[in-house]
Amino acid sequence: MIQEIEQLIQEIQQLNINSTEEAESIRVKYLSRKGILAQLFSKIGTVPASERAKTGAKLNAIKQLLQDKIDTLQHSLSETTAQFDFDFTLTSKPFHYGKLHPLTLVEKEVIQIFEHMGYIVAEGPEIETDWYNFSALNFEPHHPARDMQDTFFISLNPDVLLRTHTSSVQVRVMEKERPPIRIVALGRVYRNETITARANCLFHQLEVLYVDKNVSMADLKRDLLHFAQEMFGKHTKIRLRASYFPFTEVSAEVDISCTICGGKGCNVCKHTGWVEILGCGMVDPNVLNNVGINSEEYSGFAAGLGIERIAMLKYQINDLRLFFENDIRFLQQF
Ligand code: DAH
């Protein structure tokens, strides 16, 4: 009997069950009422009393082993069928695609235009020191121009602030690199402004900086005109109006011919035919000297554009707050 059991164990270990039919015939052969195991159980009385308990336990273990084998097979077969257990002819559920935020779309486009002109993307921190945001940019300590930018200071330390413009990145780049420098820097800027349709305490700017030997206003006009025409269409014109920024001398504001009426006059351009898009100028020699670039040898131009302003013109949006409210009805339109 013991021998028979040992043989049976070996036999079972080698069993390979591959289909439900095989599983069923194995079950009948070994586990049914007249199966091999039942027969062995019925012969247990012939085993010497001292061996009986051990033999019974062995037979039970074999029974379990077989049952496990059959169960595993059935489980794996049922999983395979479950994979295909649906109706391929059903129509799918509607799929909602995500969209890029309009500001992101504009940012990507603006960056690409400048990259094609040979500009490299630079970055700077949003938490800045007075040096990078103001002093190095030729804002004198008590210069009223500091008040033009309502600064958020961080804690009580007047030296640490949220940058009010991306011009701070100019200083960071010029301190590290030597000319020729041709960069654009994009990012968030912060000002303590009341939130209205035209102003927000957080917005986005793109800074443009080109420093090399003999850089002139002609270079500035060429690159900004190219940008405006790429962004708003090739018939777009630009005009420069004299302005003031502490870090540029001369300084100008740039208008483009109105994208809505083509210059004829409409609500958007307040019937002037022109809309303002950016500030710019020749980098003030003091700024170059502050960062250790010889202003006798080098010159440069800089510009700062508001991303929201460009997006508003491009998509004819008349309320700045829409960009920040994340209203899905607005965002879905881009
Ligand atoms: N930083 C200015 C602002 O936020 C914008 C600006 C004007 C940037 C002239 C420039 C520039 O680089 O040349 O108001």
Coordinates of C-alpha atoms and ligand atoms in Angstrom, one line a residue:
M1 CA 0.0 0.0 0.0
I2 CA 2.8 2.4 1.0
Q3 CA 4.5 1.6 -2.3
E4 CA 1.3 2.3 -4.2
I5 CA 0.9 5.6 -2.5
E6 CA 4.5 6.6 -3.3
Q7 CA 4.0 5.8 -6.9
L8 CA 0.8 7.7 -7.0
I9 CA 2.5 10.8 -5.6
Q10 CA 5.1 10.7 -8.4
E11 CA 2.4 10.2 -11.0
I12 CA 0.5 13.2 -9.8
Q13 CA 3.5 15.4 -9.6
Q14 CA 4.2 14.8 -13.3
L15 CA 0.6 15.5 -14.3
N16 CA 0.2 18.3 -16.8
I17 CA -3.4 19.6 -17.0
N18 CA -4.0 21.9 -20.0
S19 CA -7.7 21.9 -20.6
T20 CA -11.0 21.6 -18.8
E21 CA -11.5 18.2 -20.5
E22 CA -8.2 16.9 -19.1
A23 CA -9.1 18.3 -15.7
E24 CA -12.4 16.5 -15.7
S25 CA -11.0 13.2 -16.7
I26 CA -8.3 13.5 -14.1
R27 CA -10.9 14.3 -11.5
V28 CA -12.9 11.2 -12.5
K29 CA -9.8 9.0 -12.6
Y30 CA -8.5 10.0 -9.1
L31 CA -11.1 11.9 -7.1
S32 CA -14.5 10.4 -8.1
R33 CA -16.4 7.9 -5.8
K34 CA -14.9 5.0 -7.6
G35 CA -11.6 6.8 -8.4
I36 CA -8.1 5.6 -7.4
L37 CA -8.1 7.6 -4.2
A38 CA -11.4 6.3 -3.0
Q39 CA -10.1 2.8 -3.6
L40 CA -7.0 3.4 -1.6
F41 CA -9.0 4.9 1.2
S42 CA -11.2 1.8 1.3
K43 CA -8.1 -0.3 1.7
I44 CA -6.8 1.6 4.7
G45 CA -8.1 -1.1 7.0
T46 CA -5.3 -3.4 5.6
V47 CA -2.6 -1.1 6.8
P48 CA -1.0 -2.0 10.2
A49 CA -2.7 0.0 12.9
S50 CA 0.5 1.9 13.7
E51 CA 0.8 3.1 10.1
R52 CA -2.8 3.9 9.6
A53 CA -2.9 7.5 10.7
K54 CA 0.2 8.4 8.6
T55 CA -1.2 6.7 5.5
G56 CA -4.6 8.5 5.9
A57 CA -2.8 11.8 6.2
K58 CA -0.8 11.1 3.0
L59 CA -3.9 10.2 1.1
N60 CA -5.5 13.4 2.2
A61 CA -2.5 15.4 1.1
I62 CA -2.6 13.8 -2.3
K63 CA -6.3 14.6 -2.6
Q64 CA -5.5 18.2 -1.8
L65 CA -2.6 18.4 -4.3
L66 CA -4.8 17.1 -7.1
Q67 CA -7.6 19.4 -6.2
D68 CA -5.2 22.4 -6.1
K69 CA -3.9 21.5 -9.6
I70 CA -7.4 21.4 -11.0
D71 CA -8.4 24.6 -9.3
T72 CA -5.3 26.5 -10.6
L73 CA -6.0 25.5 -14.1
Q74 CA -9.7 26.4 -13.9
H75 CA -8.8 29.8 -12.4
S76 CA -6.3 30.6 -15.2
L77 CA -8.8 29.5 -17.9
S78 CA -11.6 31.6 -16.4
E79 CA -9.2 34.7 -16.4
T80 CA -8.4 34.2 -20.1
T81 CA -12.1 34.0 -21.0
A82 CA -12.8 37.1 -18.8
Q83 CA -10.4 39.2 -20.9
F84 CA -12.6 38.7 -24.0
D85 CA -15.9 38.8 -22.1
F86 CA -17.2 42.0 -23.6
D87 CA -19.1 43.1 -26.7
F88 CA -16.6 44.5 -29.3
T89 CA -19.5 46.0 -31.3
L90 CA -20.5 48.5 -28.6
T91 CA -19.6 52.1 -29.2
S92 CA -17.0 53.6 -26.9
K93 CA -17.7 56.0 -24.1
P94 CA -17.0 59.6 -25.1
F95 CA -13.4 60.5 -24.4
H96 CA -12.5 64.0 -23.0
Y97 CA -9.2 65.3 -24.3
G98 CA -7.3 67.7 -22.1
K99 CA -6.3 71.0 -23.7
L100 CA -3.4 73.3 -23.2
H101 CA -4.2 76.5 -21.3
P102 CA -4.4 79.5 -23.7
L103 CA -1.4 81.1 -21.9
T104 CA 0.6 78.0 -22.4
L105 CA -0.3 78.0 -26.1
V106 CA 0.9 81.6 -26.4
E107 CA 4.0 81.0 -24.4
K108 CA 5.0 78.1 -26.7
E109 CA 4.5 80.1 -29.8
V110 CA 6.3 83.1 -28.5
I111 CA 9.3 81.1 -27.4
Q112 CA 9.4 79.2 -30.7
I113 CA 9.5 82.5 -32.7
F114 CA 12.5 83.8 -30.7
E115 CA 14.2 80.4 -30.8
H116 CA 14.0 80.5 -34.6
M117 CA 15.8 83.9 -34.4
G118 CA 18.7 82.3 -32.4
Y119 CA 17.6 83.2 -28.9
I120 CA 18.2 80.7 -26.0
V121 CA 15.7 80.2 -23.2
A122 CA 17.0 81.3 -19.7
E123 CA 15.4 80.9 -16.3
G124 CA 15.4 82.7 -13.0
P125 CA 13.8 82.4 -9.6
E126 CA 10.4 83.9 -8.7
I127 CA 11.7 84.8 -5.3
E128 CA 14.3 87.4 -5.8
T129 CA 16.5 89.8 -4.0
D130 CA 16.5 93.6 -4.3
W131 CA 19.7 93.4 -6.3
Y132 CA 18.3 91.4 -9.2
N133 CA 14.9 92.9 -9.3
F134 CA 15.9 96.6 -8.7
S135 CA 19.4 97.7 -7.8
A136 CA 21.4 96.0 -10.6
L137 CA 18.7 97.3 -13.0
N138 CA 19.6 100.9 -12.2
F139 CA 16.7 101.6 -9.8
E140 CA 18.2 104.0 -7.3
P141 CA 17.3 103.2 -3.7
H142 CA 14.6 105.9 -3.4
H143 CA 13.8 106.2 -7.1
P144 CA 10.1 106.7 -7.6
A145 CA 10.2 104.1 -10.3
R146 CA 10.3 101.5 -7.6
D147 CA 6.7 102.6 -6.7
M148 CA 5.6 101.9 -10.3
Q149 CA 5.9 98.2 -9.4
D150 CA 3.9 97.4 -6.3
T151 CA 6.2 94.9 -4.8
F152 CA 5.2 91.9 -2.6
F153 CA 8.0 91.6 0.0
I154 CA 8.6 88.3 1.7
S155 CA 8.5 88.4 5.5
L156 CA 9.9 91.6 7.0
N157 CA 13.1 91.5 5.1
P158 CA 12.9 94.3 2.5
D159 CA 15.7 92.5 0.6
V160 CA 13.6 89.4 -0.4
L161 CA 10.7 89.8 -2.7
L162 CA 8.5 88.2 -5.4
R163 CA 9.9 89.4 -8.7
T164 CA 7.9 92.2 -10.2
H165 CA 9.2 91.6 -13.7
T166 CA 11.4 89.1 -15.6
S167 CA 14.0 91.8 -16.1
S168 CA 15.7 90.2 -13.1
V169 CA 16.7 87.3 -15.3
Q170 CA 18.7 89.7 -17.5
V171 CA 21.0 90.5 -14.5
R172 CA 21.4 86.8 -13.6
V173 CA 22.4 85.8 -17.1
M174 CA 24.7 88.8 -17.7
E175 CA 26.5 88.1 -14.4
K176 CA 27.3 84.6 -15.5
E177 CA 27.7 84.8 -19.3
R178 CA 29.9 87.0 -21.5
P179 CA 28.6 88.5 -24.8
P180 CA 27.3 87.6 -27.3
I181 CA 24.2 87.0 -25.2
R182 CA 20.9 86.3 -26.8
I183 CA 18.2 85.1 -24.4
V184 CA 14.5 85.0 -23.7
A185 CA 13.2 84.4 -20.2
L186 CA 9.6 83.5 -19.5
G187 CA 7.8 83.3 -16.2
R188 CA 5.5 84.5 -13.6
V189 CA 5.7 87.9 -12.0
Y190 CA 3.9 89.4 -9.1
R191 CA 2.5 92.8 -8.2
N192 CA 0.3 94.0 -5.4
E193 CA -2.5 95.1 -7.7
T194 CA -6.2 95.0 -7.2
I195 CA -7.7 92.3 -9.4
T196 CA -9.7 93.7 -12.3
A197 CA -10.5 92.9 -15.9
R198 CA -7.2 94.6 -16.8
A199 CA -4.9 93.8 -13.9
N200 CA -3.9 90.9 -11.7
C201 CA -1.5 90.3 -8.9
L202 CA 0.1 87.5 -10.8
F203 CA 0.8 87.5 -14.6
H204 CA 3.4 86.3 -17.1
Q205 CA 6.2 88.1 -18.9
L206 CA 8.7 87.3 -21.6
E207 CA 12.0 89.0 -21.3
V208 CA 14.2 89.5 -24.4
L209 CA 17.9 90.4 -24.2
Y210 CA 20.6 90.7 -26.8
V211 CA 24.0 92.0 -25.9
D212 CA 27.0 92.1 -28.3
K213 CA 29.3 94.5 -30.0
N214 CA 27.5 97.2 -32.1
V215 CA 23.9 96.1 -31.1
S216 CA 21.7 99.1 -32.1
M217 CA 18.1 100.2 -32.2
A218 CA 18.0 98.8 -35.7
D219 CA 18.5 95.3 -34.3
L220 CA 15.8 95.8 -31.8
K221 CA 13.3 97.0 -34.4
R222 CA 14.2 94.1 -36.8
D223 CA 13.7 91.4 -34.1
L224 CA 10.5 92.9 -32.7
L225 CA 9.0 93.5 -36.1
H226 CA 9.8 89.9 -37.0
F227 CA 8.2 88.7 -33.8
A228 CA 5.0 90.8 -34.3
Q229 CA 4.6 89.6 -37.9
E230 CA 5.1 85.9 -36.9
M231 CA 2.7 86.2 -34.0
F232 CA 0.0 88.4 -35.5
G233 CA 0.4 88.0 -39.3
K234 CA 2.8 89.3 -41.9
H235 CA 1.0 92.5 -42.6
T236 CA 1.4 93.6 -39.0
K237 CA 3.2 97.0 -38.5
I238 CA 4.9 98.2 -35.4
R239 CA 5.6 101.7 -34.1
L240 CA 7.8 102.8 -31.3
R241 CA 6.9 105.6 -28.8
A242 CA 9.4 107.1 -26.4
S243 CA 9.0 105.9 -22.9
Y244 CA 11.0 105.5 -19.7
F245 CA 12.5 102.5 -17.8
P246 CA 15.4 102.8 -15.4
F247 CA 17.3 100.0 -17.0
T248 CA 17.1 101.1 -20.6
E249 CA 18.3 104.3 -22.3
V250 CA 16.7 105.1 -24.8
S251 CA 13.4 103.4 -23.8
A252 CA 10.3 102.8 -25.9
E253 CA 6.9 101.3 -25.9
V254 CA 5.9 99.3 -29.0
D255 CA 2.5 99.3 -30.5
I256 CA 1.3 97.0 -33.2
S257 CA -1.3 97.8 -35.8
C258 CA -4.6 96.6 -34.4
T259 CA -5.1 92.9 -35.1
I260 CA -8.9 93.3 -35.1
C261 CA -9.5 96.2 -37.5
G262 CA -6.2 96.1 -39.3
G263 CA -5.5 99.7 -38.3
K264 CA -8.8 101.2 -39.3
G265 CA -10.0 101.9 -35.8
C266 CA -12.3 99.8 -33.5
N267 CA -13.1 99.3 -29.8
V268 CA -10.1 97.2 -29.0
C269 CA -7.7 99.8 -30.3
K270 CA -9.9 102.6 -29.0
H271 CA -10.2 103.9 -32.5
T272 CA -6.5 104.7 -32.8
G273 CA -5.6 101.7 -35.0
W274 CA -2.7 100.8 -32.6
V275 CA -2.4 98.6 -29.5
E276 CA 0.5 98.5 -27.1
I277 CA 2.3 95.2 -26.7
L278 CA 5.6 95.7 -25.0
G279 CA 8.3 97.8 -23.4
C280 CA 11.8 97.9 -24.7
G281 CA 15.0 99.9 -25.1
M282 CA 18.8 99.9 -25.3
V283 CA 20.3 98.4 -22.2
D284 CA 21.5 101.3 -19.9
P285 CA 25.3 101.3 -19.7
N286 CA 25.0 101.4 -15.9
V287 CA 23.3 98.0 -16.0
L288 CA 26.1 96.6 -18.2
N289 CA 28.7 98.0 -15.8
N290 CA 26.8 96.6 -12.8
V291 CA 27.3 93.1 -14.1
G292 CA 30.9 93.6 -15.2
I293 CA 30.3 93.9 -18.9
N294 CA 32.3 96.8 -20.4
S295 CA 29.7 99.3 -21.8
E296 CA 32.4 100.9 -24.0
E297 CA 32.8 97.7 -25.8
Y298 CA 29.3 96.2 -25.8
S299 CA 25.8 97.4 -26.2
G300 CA 22.5 95.6 -26.1
F301 CA 18.7 95.8 -26.3
A302 CA 16.0 94.4 -24.0
A303 CA 12.3 94.0 -24.2
G304 CA 9.6 92.8 -21.9
L305 CA 6.2 91.5 -23.2
G306 CA 3.1 90.6 -21.2
I307 CA 2.0 87.1 -22.2
E308 CA -1.6 87.8 -21.1
R309 CA -1.7 90.9 -23.2
I310 CA -0.6 89.0 -26.3
A311 CA -3.1 86.2 -25.6
M312 CA -5.9 88.7 -25.2
L313 CA -5.1 90.2 -28.6
K314 CA -4.7 86.9 -30.3
Y315 CA -7.9 85.3 -29.0
Q316 CA -9.9 88.6 -28.5
I317 CA -10.3 88.1 -24.8
N318 CA -11.4 91.2 -22.9
D319 CA -11.1 90.1 -19.3
L320 CA -7.7 89.1 -17.8
R321 CA -9.4 87.2 -14.9
L322 CA -10.6 84.5 -17.3
F323 CA -7.1 83.2 -17.5
F324 CA -7.0 82.4 -13.8
E325 CA -10.5 81.2 -13.0
N326 CA -10.1 77.8 -14.7
D327 CA -13.7 77.8 -15.9
I328 CA -13.9 74.8 -18.1
R329 CA -16.3 76.5 -20.5
F330 CA -13.6 79.1 -21.2
L331 CA -10.7 76.6 -21.3
Q332 CA -12.4 74.2 -23.7
Q333 CA -12.4 76.9 -26.4
F334 CA -8.7 76.6 -27.2
Ligands
DAH1 N1 10.3 95.1 -16.9 C1 9.3 96.1 -17.5 C2 8.0 96.0 -16.7 O1 7.7 95.0 -16.2 C3 9.1 95.7 -18.9 C4 10.3 96.0 -19.8 C5 10.4 97.3 -20.3 C6 11.3 95.1 -19.9 C7 11.5 97.6 -21.1 C8 12.4 95.4 -20.7 C9 12.5 96.6 -21.2 O2 13.4 94.5 -20.9 O3 13.6 96.9 -22.0 O4 7.3 96.9 -16.7

